[in-house]
Coordinates of C-alpha atoms and ligand atoms in Angstrom, one line a residue:
X1 CA -0.3 -0.4 0.1
X2 CA 1.3 2.8 -1.1
X3 CA 1.3 7.1 1.0
X4 CA 1.0 8.8 -3.1
X5 CA 1.1 7.5 -6.4
X6 CA 1.0 9.7 -8.7
X7 CA -0.2 9.2 -12.1
X8 CA 1.3 11.6 -15.0
X9 CA 5.2 12.7 -15.2
X10 CA 4.7 16.2 -16.7
X11 CA 6.1 19.9 -15.2
X12 CA 2.4 18.8 -12.7
X13 CA 3.6 14.7 -11.5
X14 CA 7.7 14.9 -11.6
X15 CA 6.6 19.0 -9.0
X16 CA 4.1 16.8 -7.3
X17 CA 6.4 14.3 -7.1
X18 CA 9.6 16.2 -5.8
X19 CA 7.4 17.9 -3.0
X20 CA 6.2 14.5 -1.9
X21 CA 9.2 13.2 -1.8
X22 CA 10.2 15.7 0.0
X23 CA 7.3 15.3 2.5
X24 CA 8.3 11.7 3.6
X25 CA 6.3 9.5 1.5
X26 CA 8.4 8.1 -1.4
X27 CA 5.5 8.8 -3.9
X28 CA 5.2 6.1 -7.0
X29 CA 5.3 7.8 -10.5
X30 CA 3.2 6.0 -13.1
X31 CA 5.1 8.2 -15.8
X32 CA 4.2 6.6 -18.9
X33 CA 5.6 3.5 -21.1
X34 CA 5.8 5.4 -24.4
X35 CA 5.3 10.0 -23.2
X36 CA 6.9 9.6 -20.1
X37 CA 8.0 13.6 -19.5
X38 CA 4.9 15.0 -21.6
X39 CA 4.3 17.2 -23.8
X40 CA 7.6 18.7 -23.3
X41 CA 9.5 16.0 -24.4
X42 CA 8.3 17.6 -28.2
X43 CA 9.0 21.1 -27.7
X44 CA 12.5 22.6 -28.8
X45 CA 13.4 25.6 -26.9
X46 CA 11.2 26.7 -23.6
X47 CA 12.4 30.1 -22.8
X48 CA 9.7 31.8 -20.3
X49 CA 10.3 29.1 -17.5
X50 CA 11.9 30.4 -14.7
X51 CA 15.9 29.7 -13.3
X52 CA 16.5 29.5 -17.4
X53 CA 17.9 32.6 -18.3
X54 CA 18.8 30.9 -22.1
X55 CA 16.4 28.6 -22.4
X56 CA 16.4 24.7 -22.2
X57 CA 15.8 22.7 -24.9
X58 CA 11.7 20.7 -23.3
X59 CA 12.7 17.2 -23.1
X60 CA 16.5 18.5 -20.9
X61 CA 14.1 20.3 -18.4
X62 CA 12.2 17.2 -18.0
X63 CA 15.0 15.1 -17.9
X64 CA 16.5 16.9 -14.8
X65 CA 12.8 17.1 -12.7
X66 CA 12.8 13.4 -13.2
X67 CA 16.4 12.8 -12.1
X68 CA 14.9 15.7 -9.3
X69 CA 11.9 14.2 -8.0
X70 CA 14.3 10.3 -8.0
X71 CA 17.4 12.7 -5.5
X72 CA 14.3 12.2 -3.2
X73 CA 12.8 9.0 -3.0
X74 CA 9.7 8.7 -6.0
X75 CA 9.7 5.8 -8.3
X76 CA 9.3 6.0 -11.6
X77 CA 7.6 3.4 -13.2
X78 CA 7.1 3.8 -17.4
X79 CA 4.4 2.1 -17.7
X80 CA 0.2 3.2 -18.4
X81 CA -2.8 3.7 -16.1
X82 CA -5.6 1.8 -17.6
X83 CA -8.2 1.4 -15.3
X84 CA -8.8 3.2 -11.2
X85 CA -11.0 2.8 -9.0
X86 CA -11.4 6.0 -6.7
X87 CA -14.5 5.6 -4.3
X88 CA -13.1 4.8 -1.2
X89 CA -10.5 4.9 1.4
X90 CA -8.0 2.1 -0.2
X91 CA -7.5 3.7 -4.9
X92 CA -6.7 1.4 -7.2
X93 CA -5.2 1.2 -10.0
X94 CA -4.2 -1.1 -13.0
X95 CA -1.7 -0.4 -16.2
X96 CA -1.1 -1.9 -18.8
X97 CA 1.9 -3.8 -17.8
X98 CA -0.5 -5.7 -15.5
X99 CA 0.4 -3.8 -12.4
X100 CA -1.9 -3.0 -9.8
X101 CA -1.0 0.0 -6.7
X102 CA -2.8 0.5 -4.3
X103 CA -2.6 4.1 -2.7
X104 CA -4.4 6.1 0.4
X105 CA -3.9 9.9 -2.0
X106 CA -4.1 9.8 -6.1
X107 CA -2.5 13.1 -7.9
X108 CA -3.8 13.1 -11.2
X109 CA -1.7 15.2 -13.4
X110 CA -2.0 12.7 -16.2
X111 CA -2.6 16.2 -18.9
X112 CA -4.0 16.8 -22.6
X113 CA -3.2 15.1 -26.4
X114 CA -4.1 17.6 -29.2
X115 CA -6.8 17.7 -31.5
X116 CA -7.2 16.2 -34.1
X117 CA -8.9 17.9 -37.4
X118 CA -11.6 15.4 -38.0
X119 CA -10.1 15.1 -41.0
X120 CA -11.1 10.7 -42.7
X121 CA -7.8 11.8 -44.9
X122 CA -6.1 13.5 -42.0
X123 CA -6.4 9.7 -40.4
X124 CA -5.3 8.0 -43.9
X125 CA -2.2 10.3 -44.2
X126 CA -0.9 9.9 -40.4
X127 CA 2.5 9.6 -40.5
X128 CA 2.5 9.7 -44.6
X129 CA 2.7 13.8 -44.2
X130 CA 0.5 14.3 -41.7
X131 CA 1.9 15.5 -38.2
X132 CA 0.8 16.7 -35.1
X133 CA 4.5 16.9 -33.6
X134 CA 7.0 19.4 -35.3
X135 CA 9.9 19.9 -33.7
X136 CA 9.5 15.5 -34.0
X137 CA 9.4 15.6 -37.6
X138 CA 10.0 18.0 -39.4
X139 CA 13.8 17.5 -40.1
X140 CA 11.8 14.4 -42.7
X141 CA 10.6 17.6 -45.0
X142 CA 13.9 19.4 -46.0
X143 CA 13.4 21.8 -48.7
X144 CA 9.5 20.8 -49.3
X145 CA 5.7 22.8 -49.1
X146 CA 4.2 22.9 -45.8
X147 CA 1.3 23.7 -44.0
X148 CA 1.3 23.9 -39.9
X149 CA -2.9 24.6 -38.9
X150 CA -3.6 27.3 -35.8
X151 CA -2.6 30.2 -34.8
X152 CA -1.9 29.5 -31.0
X153 CA 1.2 29.6 -29.9
X154 CA 1.7 25.8 -30.1
X155 CA 1.2 26.4 -34.2
X156 CA 3.9 30.6 -34.4
X157 CA 5.8 28.2 -32.6
X158 CA 5.9 25.7 -34.9
X159 CA 5.6 28.1 -38.1
X160 CA 9.2 28.7 -37.4
X161 CA 11.1 25.9 -36.6
X162 CA 10.0 24.0 -39.9
X163 CA 12.1 27.1 -41.7
X164 CA 14.9 25.3 -40.7
X165 CA 13.9 22.6 -42.8
X166 CA 10.7 23.2 -45.2
X167 CA 11.5 25.8 -47.9
X168 CA 7.5 27.8 -47.7
X169 CA 5.7 27.6 -45.0
X170 CA 2.2 27.9 -45.4
X171 CA 0.2 29.1 -41.3
X172 CA -4.2 28.0 -42.3
X173 CA -5.9 30.7 -39.7
X174 CA -9.5 30.1 -39.4
X175 CA -9.5 34.0 -38.3
X176 CA -7.0 37.3 -39.3
X177 CA -6.7 37.5 -35.7
X178 CA -3.6 35.8 -33.9
X179 CA -4.1 33.5 -30.9
X180 CA -0.3 33.5 -30.4
X181 CA 1.2 35.8 -27.9
X182 CA 3.0 38.8 -29.2
X183 CA 6.7 37.9 -29.1
X184 CA 5.8 34.3 -31.0
X185 CA 3.0 35.9 -33.7
X186 CA 5.3 38.8 -34.7
X187 CA 8.2 36.1 -34.8
X188 CA 6.4 34.6 -37.6
X189 CA 5.0 37.6 -39.1
X190 CA 8.1 38.9 -39.7
X191 CA 10.0 35.2 -41.4
X192 CA 10.3 34.9 -45.2
X193 CA 9.4 32.1 -45.4
X194 CA 6.4 31.8 -43.5
X195 CA 2.9 33.2 -45.5
X196 CA -0.3 33.4 -44.0
X197 CA -3.4 31.8 -45.2
X198 CA -6.5 33.9 -43.4
X199 CA -10.5 32.9 -42.9
X200 CA -8.9 29.3 -43.5
X201 CA -9.7 25.8 -43.3
X202 CA -8.5 23.1 -44.5
X203 CA -11.4 21.1 -46.7
X204 CA -9.3 17.5 -47.3
X205 CA -6.0 16.8 -47.8
X206 CA -4.3 15.4 -50.9
X207 CA -2.4 12.4 -51.7
X208 CA -2.0 8.4 -51.9
X209 CA 0.2 7.1 -49.5
X210 CA 2.2 10.5 -48.4
X211 CA 0.6 14.8 -49.2
X212 CA 0.0 15.9 -51.4
X213 CA -1.7 18.7 -51.8
X214 CA -4.8 20.5 -49.3
X215 CA -8.1 21.5 -50.1
X216 CA -8.7 24.9 -48.0
X217 CA -11.6 27.1 -47.1
X218 CA -12.4 30.3 -46.9
X219 CA -14.9 31.1 -44.2
X220 CA -16.4 33.5 -44.9
X221 CA -16.9 32.9 -49.1
X222 CA -16.9 28.9 -48.5
X223 CA -14.6 29.2 -52.0
X224 CA -12.6 25.7 -52.5
X225 CA -8.7 26.5 -53.5
X226 CA -6.0 24.2 -53.2
X227 CA -2.3 24.3 -52.4
X228 CA 0.3 21.9 -52.7
X229 CA 2.2 20.5 -49.8
X230 CA 3.6 17.7 -48.6
X231 CA 3.7 18.2 -45.9
X232 CA 0.1 19.4 -42.8
X233 CA 1.3 20.2 -39.0
X234 CA -2.0 20.3 -37.1
X235 CA -1.1 22.7 -33.6
X236 CA -5.3 23.3 -32.9
X237 CA -4.7 22.7 -29.4
X238 CA -5.2 20.0 -27.3
X239 CA -8.3 18.2 -25.0
X240 CA -7.6 16.6 -21.3
X241 CA -6.7 13.3 -20.9
X242 CA -9.5 12.1 -18.2
X243 CA -11.6 9.5 -19.8
X244 CA -10.1 7.7 -17.4
X245 CA -11.9 9.5 -15.3
X246 CA -15.0 10.7 -17.0
X247 CA -16.8 7.8 -13.9
X248 CA -15.2 8.9 -11.1
X249 CA -14.7 12.4 -11.1
X250 CA -16.0 15.7 -12.2
X251 CA -15.4 16.5 -15.7
X252 CA -16.7 19.9 -16.7
X253 CA -18.6 20.0 -20.1
X254 CA -14.8 19.5 -22.3
X255 CA -13.6 16.9 -19.9
X256 CA -11.4 18.8 -17.5
X257 CA -11.6 17.2 -13.9
X258 CA -13.3 19.8 -11.9
X259 CA -11.0 20.8 -8.6
X260 CA -12.4 22.7 -5.8
X261 CA -9.1 26.2 -6.3
X262 CA -8.7 28.6 -3.6
X263 CA -11.0 28.8 -0.3
X264 CA -13.7 31.5 -0.2
X265 CA -12.6 34.4 2.5
X266 CA -16.1 32.5 5.4
X267 CA -15.0 29.1 4.3
X268 CA -12.8 27.7 6.6
X269 CA -13.5 23.8 5.2
X270 CA -11.9 23.8 1.8
X271 CA -8.4 24.1 2.4
X272 CA -7.5 21.5 -0.6
X273 CA -7.1 23.2 -4.0
X274 CA -6.8 20.9 -5.4
X275 CA -9.1 18.9 -4.5
X276 CA -11.6 16.8 -6.5
X277 CA -15.1 15.5 -5.9
X278 CA -13.5 12.4 -4.0
X279 CA -11.2 13.2 -0.6
X280 CA -7.9 12.2 -1.1
X281 CA -8.1 12.4 -4.7
X282 CA -5.7 15.8 -6.5
X283 CA -4.8 16.1 -9.8
X284 CA -3.4 19.2 -11.0
X285 CA -1.7 20.7 -14.3
X286 CA -3.8 20.9 -18.1
X287 CA -5.7 18.3 -17.2
X288 CA -7.2 20.8 -14.8
X289 CA -6.8 23.9 -16.4
X290 CA -8.1 25.4 -19.6
X291 CA -6.8 29.2 -18.7
X292 CA -3.2 29.1 -18.9
X293 CA -2.3 25.6 -20.2
X294 CA 2.2 26.7 -18.8
X295 CA 4.8 24.4 -18.4
X296 CA 5.4 27.0 -14.8
X297 CA 1.3 26.7 -13.9
X298 CA 1.6 23.4 -14.2
X299 CA 3.9 22.8 -12.0
X300 CA 2.8 25.5 -9.9
X301 CA -0.6 23.3 -9.4
X302 CA 1.4 20.2 -9.4
X303 CA 3.2 21.3 -5.9
X304 CA -0.2 22.3 -5.0
X305 CA -2.2 18.9 -5.1
X306 CA 1.2 17.5 -3.3
X307 CA 1.0 19.7 -0.4
X308 CA -3.2 19.4 -0.2
X309 CA -2.1 15.2 -0.2
X310 CA -0.1 16.1 3.2
X311 CA -2.3 17.5 4.3
X312 CA -4.9 15.1 3.6
X313 CA -3.2 12.2 4.9
X314 CA -2.1 13.8 8.4
X315 CA -5.5 14.3 8.8
X316 CA -6.8 10.6 8.0
X317 CA -2.6 10.0 10.6
X318 CA -4.2 11.8 13.2
X319 CA -7.8 10.3 12.6
X320 CA -5.9 6.7 13.7
X321 CA -4.3 8.0 16.1
X322 CA -7.4 9.1 17.7
X323 CA -9.2 5.7 17.5
X324 CA -6.3 3.6 18.2
X325 CA -6.0 6.0 21.8
X326 CA -9.3 5.7 22.2
X327 CA -9.6 1.3 21.9
Ligands
NAP1 P1 -4.6 27.6 -28.6 O1 -3.6 28.6 -27.8 O2 -5.6 26.9 -27.9 O3 -4.1 27.9 -30.0 C1 -5.1 26.7 -31.0 C2 -5.1 27.5 -32.5 O4 -6.0 26.1 -32.7 C3 -5.9 29.2 -32.3 O5 -5.8 29.8 -33.2 C4 -7.9 28.6 -32.6 O6 -8.3 29.0 -33.8 C5 -6.9 27.1 -33.4 N1 -8.2 25.8 -33.8 C6 -8.7 25.8 -32.8 N2 -9.1 24.2 -32.7 C7 -9.6 24.1 -34.1 C8 -10.2 23.4 -35.7 N3 -11.0 22.7 -35.3 N4 -9.9 24.4 -37.1 C9 -9.8 25.4 -37.1 N5 -8.0 26.2 -35.8 C10 -8.6 25.2 -35.1 O7 -3.5 25.6 -28.2 P2 -2.5 25.8 -28.1 O8 -1.3 26.8 -29.8 O9 -1.4 24.6 -28.3 O10 -1.5 26.6 -27.0 C11 -1.9 26.2 -25.9 C12 -1.5 26.4 -24.8 O11 0.0 26.2 -24.6 C13 -1.0 28.6 -24.4 O12 -1.4 29.2 -23.5 C14 -0.2 28.7 -25.6 O13 0.2 30.5 -24.7 C15 0.9 28.0 -24.9 N6 2.0 27.4 -25.3 C16 2.9 28.5 -25.1 C17 4.7 28.6 -25.8 C18 5.1 29.0 -25.2 O14 5.2 29.6 -24.1 N7 6.3 29.0 -25.7 C19 4.3 27.6 -26.6 C20 3.2 27.1 -27.1 C21 2.5 26.8 -26.2 P3 -8.6 30.3 -32.7 O15 -7.6 31.4 -32.3 O16 -10.2 30.7 -34.2 O17 -9.7 29.8 -31.7

């Protein structure tokens, strides 16, 4: 029986592990079999994580967090949780590798996954020119023309990154206003290899075995146009990884896990901000956050979740001591 099990190994999961380990709970982190390190593993340079004035590569940042957690006694398990039973005092988790874990407290930090366009051709050409990760696949598009779909920070960072390989990058965005932060947007807008297809969405992706081009639809006129390209990078945001918990924890309409949040001044009961609808289960990072979704904010709520779990475990221990004394 573990005291704390943490599901997920992005900034939230590892920060929760560092805090829980330093509190002496020897937490187990179920880090994922192929996705350990979370989304930052697919990022090139992280320039806004405090403490790294010259930036740091995403994978290296995650390795450092894992090492820091392990140094204080966190156990890292590279497996995937496939089944949970969270109600009651003993939480049970089963993994793809057939391991079972029992814990008094669980911290869910499962993050989010990329959104798809929802086209049949996108599925058919996945891995054959359609990609969701420029840092993973950009190298294969040397001297080619590629498209990036989306107008947020991810899309524009990917667009700029892809100019290292591609001869031309066209950003396809459904509005004429970018969602990306100013510095990222300005870098992309000023780049000589980046063009923009405004007010446009991808209606279809063409190619037999490899991407050859796209049909774009102008959302104002419904007019269709053809764009030749050999690669399509979809960067239209993420959805929370909460499917595993949908029958166990309260989720909002988009699938984000609902947590208590800050206490009202006259509400002495609500002290655990990251508490979910089930006692002893806490959630942190992108799986609870539809607003900020930054590495640093995920790390922050990860720390909060660990402190909340500590509070919960101390209450359990105090209740057990009182019960023992009154026997
Ligand atoms: P995002 O900010 O949610 O942007 C998604 C973009 O895709 C938006 O421009 C959106 O259009 C578009 N979009 C959504 N659904 C679409 C669809 N079905 N078809 C076509 N376009 C669609 O997602 P993100 O760029 O992945 O960023 C997520 C968070 O991570 C943000 O908070 C961002 O600031 C952060 N981030 C930060 C950095 C950094 O600081 N270095 C890097 C990457 C990400 P609309 O604009 O019209 O809604």
